[in-house]
CSV table of C-alpha atoms in Angstrom, one decimal:
chain,number,residue,atom,x,y,z
A,261,UNK,CA,-36.5,-23.9,38.8
A,262,UNK,CA,-33.6,-22.9,41.2
A,263,UNK,CA,-30.8,-21.0,39.4
A,264,UNK,CA,-28.1,-23.5,40.4
A,265,UNK,CA,-30.1,-26.5,39.3
A,266,UNK,CA,-31.0,-24.8,36.0
A,267,UNK,CA,-27.4,-24.0,35.3
A,268,UNK,CA,-26.3,-27.5,36.1
A,269,UNK,CA,-28.9,-28.9,33.7
A,270,UNK,CA,-27.8,-26.4,31.0
A,271,UNK,CA,-24.2,-27.5,31.3
A,272,UNK,CA,-25.1,-31.2,31.2
A,273,UNK,CA,-27.2,-30.5,28.1
A,274,UNK,CA,-24.2,-28.6,26.5
A,275,UNK,CA,-21.9,-31.6,27.3
A,276,UNK,CA,-24.3,-34.0,25.7
A,277,UNK,CA,-24.5,-31.8,22.6
A,278,UNK,CA,-20.7,-31.5,22.3
A,279,UNK,CA,-20.2,-35.3,22.6
A,280,UNK,CA,-22.8,-35.9,19.9
A,281,UNK,CA,-21.0,-33.6,17.5
A,282,UNK,CA,-17.7,-35.6,17.7
A,283,UNK,CA,-17.3,-37.7,14.6
A,284,UNK,CA,-15.8,-41.1,14.5
A,285,UNK,CA,-13.4,-39.9,11.7
A,286,UNK,CA,-12.1,-37.2,14.1
A,287,UNK,CA,-11.4,-39.8,16.8
A,288,UNK,CA,-9.7,-42.1,14.2
A,289,UNK,CA,-7.5,-39.2,13.1
A,290,UNK,CA,-6.6,-38.2,16.7
A,291,UNK,CA,-5.7,-41.8,17.5
A,292,UNK,CA,-3.4,-42.2,14.6
A,293,UNK,CA,-1.7,-38.8,15.2
A,294,UNK,CA,-0.9,-39.8,18.8
A,295,UNK,CA,0.3,-43.2,17.6
A,296,UNK,CA,2.5,-41.9,14.8
A,297,UNK,CA,3.6,-38.5,16.0
A,298,UNK,CA,2.8,-36.6,12.8
A,299,UNK,CA,0.0,-35.6,10.5
A,300,UNK,CA,1.8,-37.1,7.5
A,301,UNK,CA,2.1,-40.6,9.0
A,302,UNK,CA,-1.4,-40.5,10.3
A,303,UNK,CA,-2.7,-39.5,6.9
A,304,UNK,CA,-0.8,-42.4,5.3
A,305,UNK,CA,-2.2,-44.8,7.9
A,306,UNK,CA,-5.8,-43.6,7.3
A,307,UNK,CA,-5.5,-43.3,3.5
A,308,UNK,CA,-6.4,-39.6,3.8
A,309,UNK,CA,-4.7,-36.3,2.7
A,310,UNK,CA,-2.7,-34.3,5.2
A,311,UNK,CA,-5.1,-31.3,5.0
A,312,UNK,CA,-8.0,-33.6,5.8
A,313,UNK,CA,-6.4,-35.0,8.9
A,314,UNK,CA,-5.4,-31.5,10.0
A,315,UNK,CA,-8.9,-30.3,9.7
A,316,UNK,CA,-10.2,-33.3,11.6
A,317,UNK,CA,-7.9,-32.6,14.5
A,318,UNK,CA,-8.8,-28.9,14.5
A,319,UNK,CA,-12.5,-29.8,14.5
A,320,UNK,CA,-12.0,-32.2,17.4
A,321,UNK,CA,-10.1,-29.5,19.4
A,322,UNK,CA,-12.9,-27.1,18.7
A,323,UNK,CA,-15.5,-29.5,19.9
A,324,UNK,CA,-13.6,-30.4,23.1
A,325,UNK,CA,-12.4,-26.9,23.8
A,326,UNK,CA,-8.9,-28.0,24.5
A,327,UNK,CA,-5.5,-28.0,22.7
A,328,UNK,CA,-4.6,-31.6,21.9
A,329,UNK,CA,-1.1,-31.2,20.5
A,330,UNK,CA,2.0,-29.1,20.7
A,331,UNK,CA,4.7,-29.0,18.0
A,332,UNK,CA,8.1,-29.8,19.4
A,333,UNK,CA,11.1,-30.5,17.2
A,334,UNK,CA,8.9,-31.1,14.2
A,335,UNK,CA,6.8,-33.7,16.0
A,336,UNK,CA,3.3,-33.3,17.4
A,337,UNK,CA,3.4,-34.1,21.1
A,338,UNK,CA,0.1,-34.8,22.9
A,339,UNK,CA,-0.8,-32.5,25.7
A,340,UNK,CA,-1.7,-33.9,29.1
A,341,UNK,CA,-5.4,-33.6,28.2
A,342,UNK,CA,-4.7,-35.4,25.0
A,343,UNK,CA,-3.0,-38.3,26.7
A,344,UNK,CA,-6.0,-38.8,29.1
A,345,UNK,CA,-8.4,-38.6,26.2
A,346,UNK,CA,-6.3,-41.0,24.1
A,347,UNK,CA,-6.5,-43.7,26.8
A,348,UNK,CA,-10.3,-43.7,26.5
A,349,UNK,CA,-10.3,-43.4,22.8
A,350,UNK,CA,-7.8,-46.2,22.3
A,351,UNK,CA,-9.7,-48.5,24.7
A,352,UNK,CA,-12.9,-47.9,22.9
A,353,UNK,CA,-11.4,-48.7,19.5
A,354,UNK,CA,-9.7,-51.8,20.8
A,355,UNK,CA,-13.1,-53.0,22.1
A,356,UNK,CA,-14.7,-52.3,18.8
A,357,UNK,CA,-11.9,-54.2,17.0
A,358,UNK,CA,-12.3,-57.1,19.4
A,359,UNK,CA,-16.1,-57.1,18.8
A,360,UNK,CA,-15.5,-57.1,15.1
A,361,UNK,CA,-13.2,-60.1,15.4
A,362,UNK,CA,-15.7,-61.9,17.5
A,363,UNK,CA,-18.5,-61.2,15.0
A,364,UNK,CA,-16.2,-62.4,12.2
A,365,UNK,CA,-15.5,-65.7,14.0
A,366,UNK,CA,-19.2,-66.2,14.5
A,367,UNK,CA,-19.8,-65.6,10.8
A,368,UNK,CA,-17.0,-68.1,9.8
A,369,UNK,CA,-18.1,-70.7,12.4
A,370,UNK,CA,-14.7,-70.7,14.1
A,371,UNK,CA,-15.0,-73.2,16.9
A,372,UNK,CA,-13.3,-71.1,19.5
A,373,UNK,CA,-11.0,-68.1,20.0
A,374,UNK,CA,-8.6,-67.7,23.0
A,375,UNK,CA,-7.2,-64.4,24.4
A,376,UNK,CA,-3.9,-65.3,26.0
A,377,UNK,CA,-1.4,-63.3,28.0
A,378,UNK,CA,2.2,-64.6,28.3
A,379,UNK,CA,5.6,-63.4,29.4
A,380,UNK,CA,7.7,-61.9,26.6
A,381,UNK,CA,10.4,-64.6,27.1
A,382,UNK,CA,7.9,-67.2,25.8
A,383,UNK,CA,7.7,-65.7,22.3
A,384,UNK,CA,10.9,-67.1,20.9
A,385,UNK,CA,10.8,-70.8,21.8
A,386,UNK,CA,7.7,-71.9,23.8
A,387,UNK,CA,4.9,-70.2,21.9
A,388,UNK,CA,5.7,-71.3,18.3
A,389,UNK,CA,6.0,-74.9,19.4
A,390,UNK,CA,2.9,-74.8,21.6
A,391,UNK,CA,0.9,-73.2,18.7
A,392,UNK,CA,2.1,-75.9,16.3
A,393,UNK,CA,0.9,-78.5,18.8
A,394,UNK,CA,-2.5,-76.7,19.1
A,395,UNK,CA,-2.9,-76.4,15.4
A,396,UNK,CA,-2.2,-80.1,14.9
A,397,UNK,CA,-4.6,-81.3,17.6
A,398,UNK,CA,-7.3,-78.6,17.4
A,399,UNK,CA,-7.0,-76.7,14.1
A,400,UNK,CA,-10.3,-74.7,14.8
A,401,UNK,CA,-9.0,-72.9,17.9
A,402,UNK,CA,-7.7,-69.4,17.2
A,403,UNK,CA,-5.5,-67.4,19.5
A,404,UNK,CA,-4.8,-63.7,20.3
A,405,UNK,CA,-1.5,-63.3,22.1
A,406,UNK,CA,-0.3,-60.5,24.3
A,407,UNK,CA,3.3,-60.6,25.8
A,408,UNK,CA,3.3,-58.4,28.9
A,409,UNK,CA,5.3,-57.7,32.1
A,410,UNK,CA,3.9,-59.1,35.3
A,411,UNK,CA,2.3,-55.8,36.5
A,412,UNK,CA,0.2,-55.6,33.3
A,413,UNK,CA,-0.5,-59.4,33.2
A,414,UNK,CA,-2.0,-59.1,36.7
A,415,UNK,CA,-4.4,-56.4,35.5
A,416,UNK,CA,-5.4,-58.5,32.5
A,417,UNK,CA,-6.0,-61.6,34.6
A,418,UNK,CA,-8.0,-59.7,37.2
A,419,UNK,CA,-10.3,-58.2,34.5
A,420,UNK,CA,-11.7,-61.6,33.7
A,421,UNK,CA,-11.7,-60.9,30.0
A,422,UNK,CA,-8.7,-63.1,29.1
A,423,UNK,CA,-8.9,-66.9,28.8
A,424,UNK,CA,-5.4,-67.8,29.9
A,425,UNK,CA,-2.7,-65.7,31.7
A,426,UNK,CA,0.8,-66.9,32.6
A,427,UNK,CA,3.2,-64.4,34.2
A,428,UNK,CA,6.6,-64.2,35.8
A,429,UNK,CA,6.3,-64.6,39.6
A,430,UNK,CA,5.8,-63.2,42.1
A,431,UNK,CA,2.4,-62.0,41.1
A,432,UNK,CA,0.1,-60.9,44.0
A,433,UNK,CA,-3.5,-59.8,43.7
A,434,UNK,CA,-6.2,-60.5,46.2
A,435,UNK,CA,-8.6,-61.4,43.4
A,436,UNK,CA,-6.3,-64.0,41.9
A,437,UNK,CA,-5.1,-67.5,42.6
A,438,UNK,CA,-1.6,-68.3,41.4
A,439,UNK,CA,-0.4,-71.8,40.4
A,440,UNK,CA,3.4,-72.2,39.8
A,441,UNK,CA,4.1,-73.8,36.5
A,442,UNK,CA,7.8,-73.8,35.6
A,443,UNK,CA,11.2,-72.3,36.3
A,444,UNK,CA,14.1,-71.3,34.2
A,445,UNK,CA,17.6,-70.0,34.9
A,446,UNK,CA,19.7,-67.2,33.4
A,447,UNK,CA,22.6,-68.0,31.2
A,448,UNK,CA,25.5,-66.0,29.7
A,449,UNK,CA,25.5,-65.7,25.9
A,450,UNK,CA,28.8,-65.1,24.1
A,451,UNK,CA,29.9,-64.7,20.5
A,452,UNK,CA,31.7,-67.8,19.1
A,453,UNK,CA,35.4,-67.5,19.6
A,454,UNK,CA,35.2,-65.3,22.7
A,455,UNK,CA,37.9,-65.9,25.2
A,456,UNK,CA,35.4,-66.9,27.9
A,457,UNK,CA,33.9,-69.8,25.9
A,458,UNK,CA,36.6,-72.0,27.4
A,459,UNK,CA,34.9,-71.8,30.8
A,460,UNK,CA,32.2,-74.2,31.8
A,461,UNK,CA,30.2,-71.5,33.6
A,462,UNK,CA,30.5,-67.8,34.2
A,463,UNK,CA,30.0,-65.5,37.2
A,464,UNK,CA,30.0,-61.7,37.5
A,465,UNK,CA,33.8,-61.6,38.3
A,466,UNK,CA,34.5,-63.4,34.9
A,467,UNK,CA,32.6,-60.5,33.2
A,468,UNK,CA,34.4,-57.7,35.0
A,469,UNK,CA,36.1,-56.3,31.9
A,470,UNK,CA,33.4,-57.2,29.4
A,471,UNK,CA,30.8,-55.0,27.8
A,472,UNK,CA,27.4,-56.4,29.0
A,473,UNK,CA,24.3,-55.8,26.9
A,474,UNK,CA,21.5,-55.2,29.4
A,475,UNK,CA,17.8,-55.4,29.2
A,476,UNK,CA,16.0,-52.0,29.5
A,477,UNK,CA,14.5,-50.9,32.8
A,478,UNK,CA,11.0,-51.9,31.8
A,479,UNK,CA,12.1,-55.5,32.2
A,480,UNK,CA,11.7,-56.6,35.9
A,481,UNK,CA,14.5,-59.2,35.6
A,482,UNK,CA,17.1,-56.6,34.6
A,483,UNK,CA,17.4,-55.5,38.2
A,484,UNK,CA,18.2,-59.0,39.4
A,485,UNK,CA,21.0,-59.2,36.9
A,486,UNK,CA,22.4,-55.9,37.9
A,487,UNK,CA,22.2,-56.8,41.6
A,488,UNK,CA,24.1,-60.0,41.1
A,489,UNK,CA,27.1,-57.9,39.9
A,490,UNK,CA,26.7,-55.3,42.6
A,491,UNK,CA,26.7,-57.9,45.4
A,492,UNK,CA,30.3,-59.0,44.4
A,493,UNK,CA,31.5,-55.5,43.7
A,494,UNK,CA,31.7,-55.7,40.0
A,495,UNK,CA,30.9,-52.6,38.0
A,496,UNK,CA,28.9,-53.3,34.9
A,497,UNK,CA,30.2,-51.9,31.6
A,498,UNK,CA,27.1,-51.3,29.6
A,499,UNK,CA,27.0,-49.5,26.3
A,500,UNK,CA,23.8,-51.0,24.9
A,501,UNK,CA,20.4,-51.5,26.5
A,502,UNK,CA,17.5,-53.1,24.7
A,503,UNK,CA,13.8,-53.6,25.3
A,504,UNK,CA,13.8,-56.6,23.0
A,505,UNK,CA,15.0,-59.8,24.5
A,506,UNK,CA,16.0,-61.1,21.1
A,507,UNK,CA,17.9,-57.9,20.5
A,508,UNK,CA,20.3,-58.8,23.3
A,509,UNK,CA,21.2,-62.0,21.4
A,510,UNK,CA,21.5,-60.2,18.0
A,511,UNK,CA,23.8,-57.5,19.4
A,512,UNK,CA,25.9,-60.2,21.1
A,513,UNK,CA,26.2,-62.1,17.8
A,514,UNK,CA,27.4,-58.9,16.1
A,515,UNK,CA,30.3,-58.7,18.6
A,516,UNK,CA,29.0,-55.7,20.6
A,517,UNK,CA,29.4,-57.5,23.9
A,518,UNK,CA,28.0,-60.4,26.0
A,519,UNK,CA,24.6,-60.7,27.6
A,520,UNK,CA,22.9,-62.4,30.5
A,521,UNK,CA,19.3,-63.4,30.0
A,522,UNK,CA,16.7,-66.2,30.4
A,523,UNK,CA,17.6,-69.6,29.1
A,524,UNK,CA,14.2,-69.7,27.4
A,525,UNK,CA,15.2,-66.9,25.1
A,526,UNK,CA,18.8,-67.9,24.6
A,527,UNK,CA,18.1,-71.5,23.8
A,528,UNK,CA,15.5,-70.5,21.3
A,529,UNK,CA,17.4,-67.9,19.4
A,530,UNK,CA,18.5,-69.5,16.1
A,531,UNK,CA,22.1,-68.3,15.7
A,532,UNK,CA,25.1,-70.6,15.3
A,533,UNK,CA,27.4,-67.7,16.1
A,534,UNK,CA,26.3,-67.8,19.8
A,535,UNK,CA,27.7,-69.9,22.7
A,536,UNK,CA,25.7,-70.4,25.9
A,537,UNK,CA,27.2,-71.0,29.3
A,538,UNK,CA,25.4,-71.3,32.7
A,539,UNK,CA,25.5,-68.1,34.8
A,540,UNK,CA,26.5,-68.5,38.5
A,541,UNK,CA,25.3,-67.9,41.1
A,542,UNK,CA,22.0,-69.1,39.6
A,543,UNK,CA,19.3,-66.6,39.0
A,544,UNK,CA,16.0,-68.4,38.6
A,545,UNK,CA,12.7,-67.2,37.1
A,546,UNK,CA,9.5,-68.8,38.1
A,547,UNK,CA,6.4,-68.6,36.0
A,548,UNK,CA,2.8,-69.3,37.0
A,549,UNK,CA,-0.8,-69.4,35.9
A,550,UNK,CA,-3.0,-66.5,37.1
A,551,UNK,CA,-6.7,-67.3,37.7
A,552,UNK,CA,-9.5,-65.3,39.1
A,553,UNK,CA,-10.4,-66.7,42.6
A,554,UNK,CA,-12.9,-69.4,42.2
A,555,UNK,CA,-12.7,-69.2,38.4
A,556,UNK,CA,-12.2,-72.0,35.9
A,557,UNK,CA,-10.6,-72.1,32.5
A,558,UNK,CA,-12.5,-73.0,29.4
A,559,UNK,CA,-11.9,-76.4,27.8
A,560,UNK,CA,-10.1,-74.6,25.0
A,561,UNK,CA,-7.8,-72.7,27.4
A,562,UNK,CA,-7.0,-76.0,29.1
A,563,UNK,CA,-6.0,-77.5,25.7
A,564,UNK,CA,-3.6,-74.6,25.0
A,565,UNK,CA,-2.2,-74.8,28.5
A,566,UNK,CA,-1.5,-78.5,28.0
A,567,UNK,CA,0.3,-77.6,24.7
A,568,UNK,CA,2.5,-75.2,26.6
A,569,UNK,CA,3.1,-77.8,29.3
A,570,UNK,CA,4.2,-80.4,26.8
A,571,UNK,CA,6.5,-77.9,25.0
A,572,UNK,CA,8.3,-77.0,28.2
A,573,UNK,CA,8.6,-80.6,29.1
A,574,UNK,CA,10.4,-81.3,25.8
A,575,UNK,CA,12.6,-78.2,26.2
A,576,UNK,CA,13.6,-79.2,29.8
A,577,UNK,CA,14.9,-82.5,28.4
A,578,UNK,CA,16.9,-80.9,25.6
A,579,UNK,CA,18.3,-77.8,27.3
A,580,UNK,CA,20.0,-77.0,30.6
A,581,UNK,CA,18.4,-74.1,32.5
A,582,UNK,CA,14.7,-74.9,31.6
A,583,UNK,CA,12.9,-77.0,34.1
A,584,UNK,CA,9.7,-79.1,34.1
A,585,UNK,CA,6.4,-77.6,35.2
A,586,UNK,CA,5.8,-77.8,38.9
A,587,UNK,CA,2.8,-79.3,40.5
């Protein structure tokens, strides 16, 4: 056998042996340490002692031949190798958990289970009502929900593994068809008793001297809001930024400032201390259904989509800034 070929075969054999020595418990410990940032929290999550988790991590590092964590300011920070490894480990465990859920549904004779991706703004108002409709008309259909930004929703829809995907538009992908469904507008949310409540609508100039609670940079719509102020030369005064849409309402209710966000969220937030006014010039969100090209939804997905359609139709009659589904 040639030396190079023999060496390659030996290395491949060593790799297979190393992989076979990795234990599921080591991977579980690694996953929880990355998630929680400490041995203590990981041990609590797994129901193990701290020394046991530490030994599992040490054993995994020995098998892989790499350092997985660095201790920085009393926290265990994953190395670059660990982050890459975690992505695969987490994906594997998620698949196993999904498989377990599927097996359980087969065992319990559940009629159907839907995997659904929706915009985060739907969680406050649209989804609870749509689920109530679904439960009433088809109590045997179960639902797993993910609330994702458009860039992630596109990937989920293109994977073909999700039954229903709705995302904020635009959403472009050569493997997807996009069907517009609905539009909404941004509104200004104020605490009751605020001086600007007297106005019928508000624009950036009205908010010139106000502290504006902004969405964090991971929200695509944040940049449209900021641009609306920049276009008219108004400097935003921002002391609080939040990744949680409902957080913007909660902070406004506490008197920390005012906020501008989607009417879907504002109209669904249950707080009598808040007053909502239209924001001008209008900033519109459009939402659409993402489908694999040539693909079709299951009958159960069609049923849940119809529940969403009916919910939005009701909301559009009750609240300004939320509009009927488009054809």
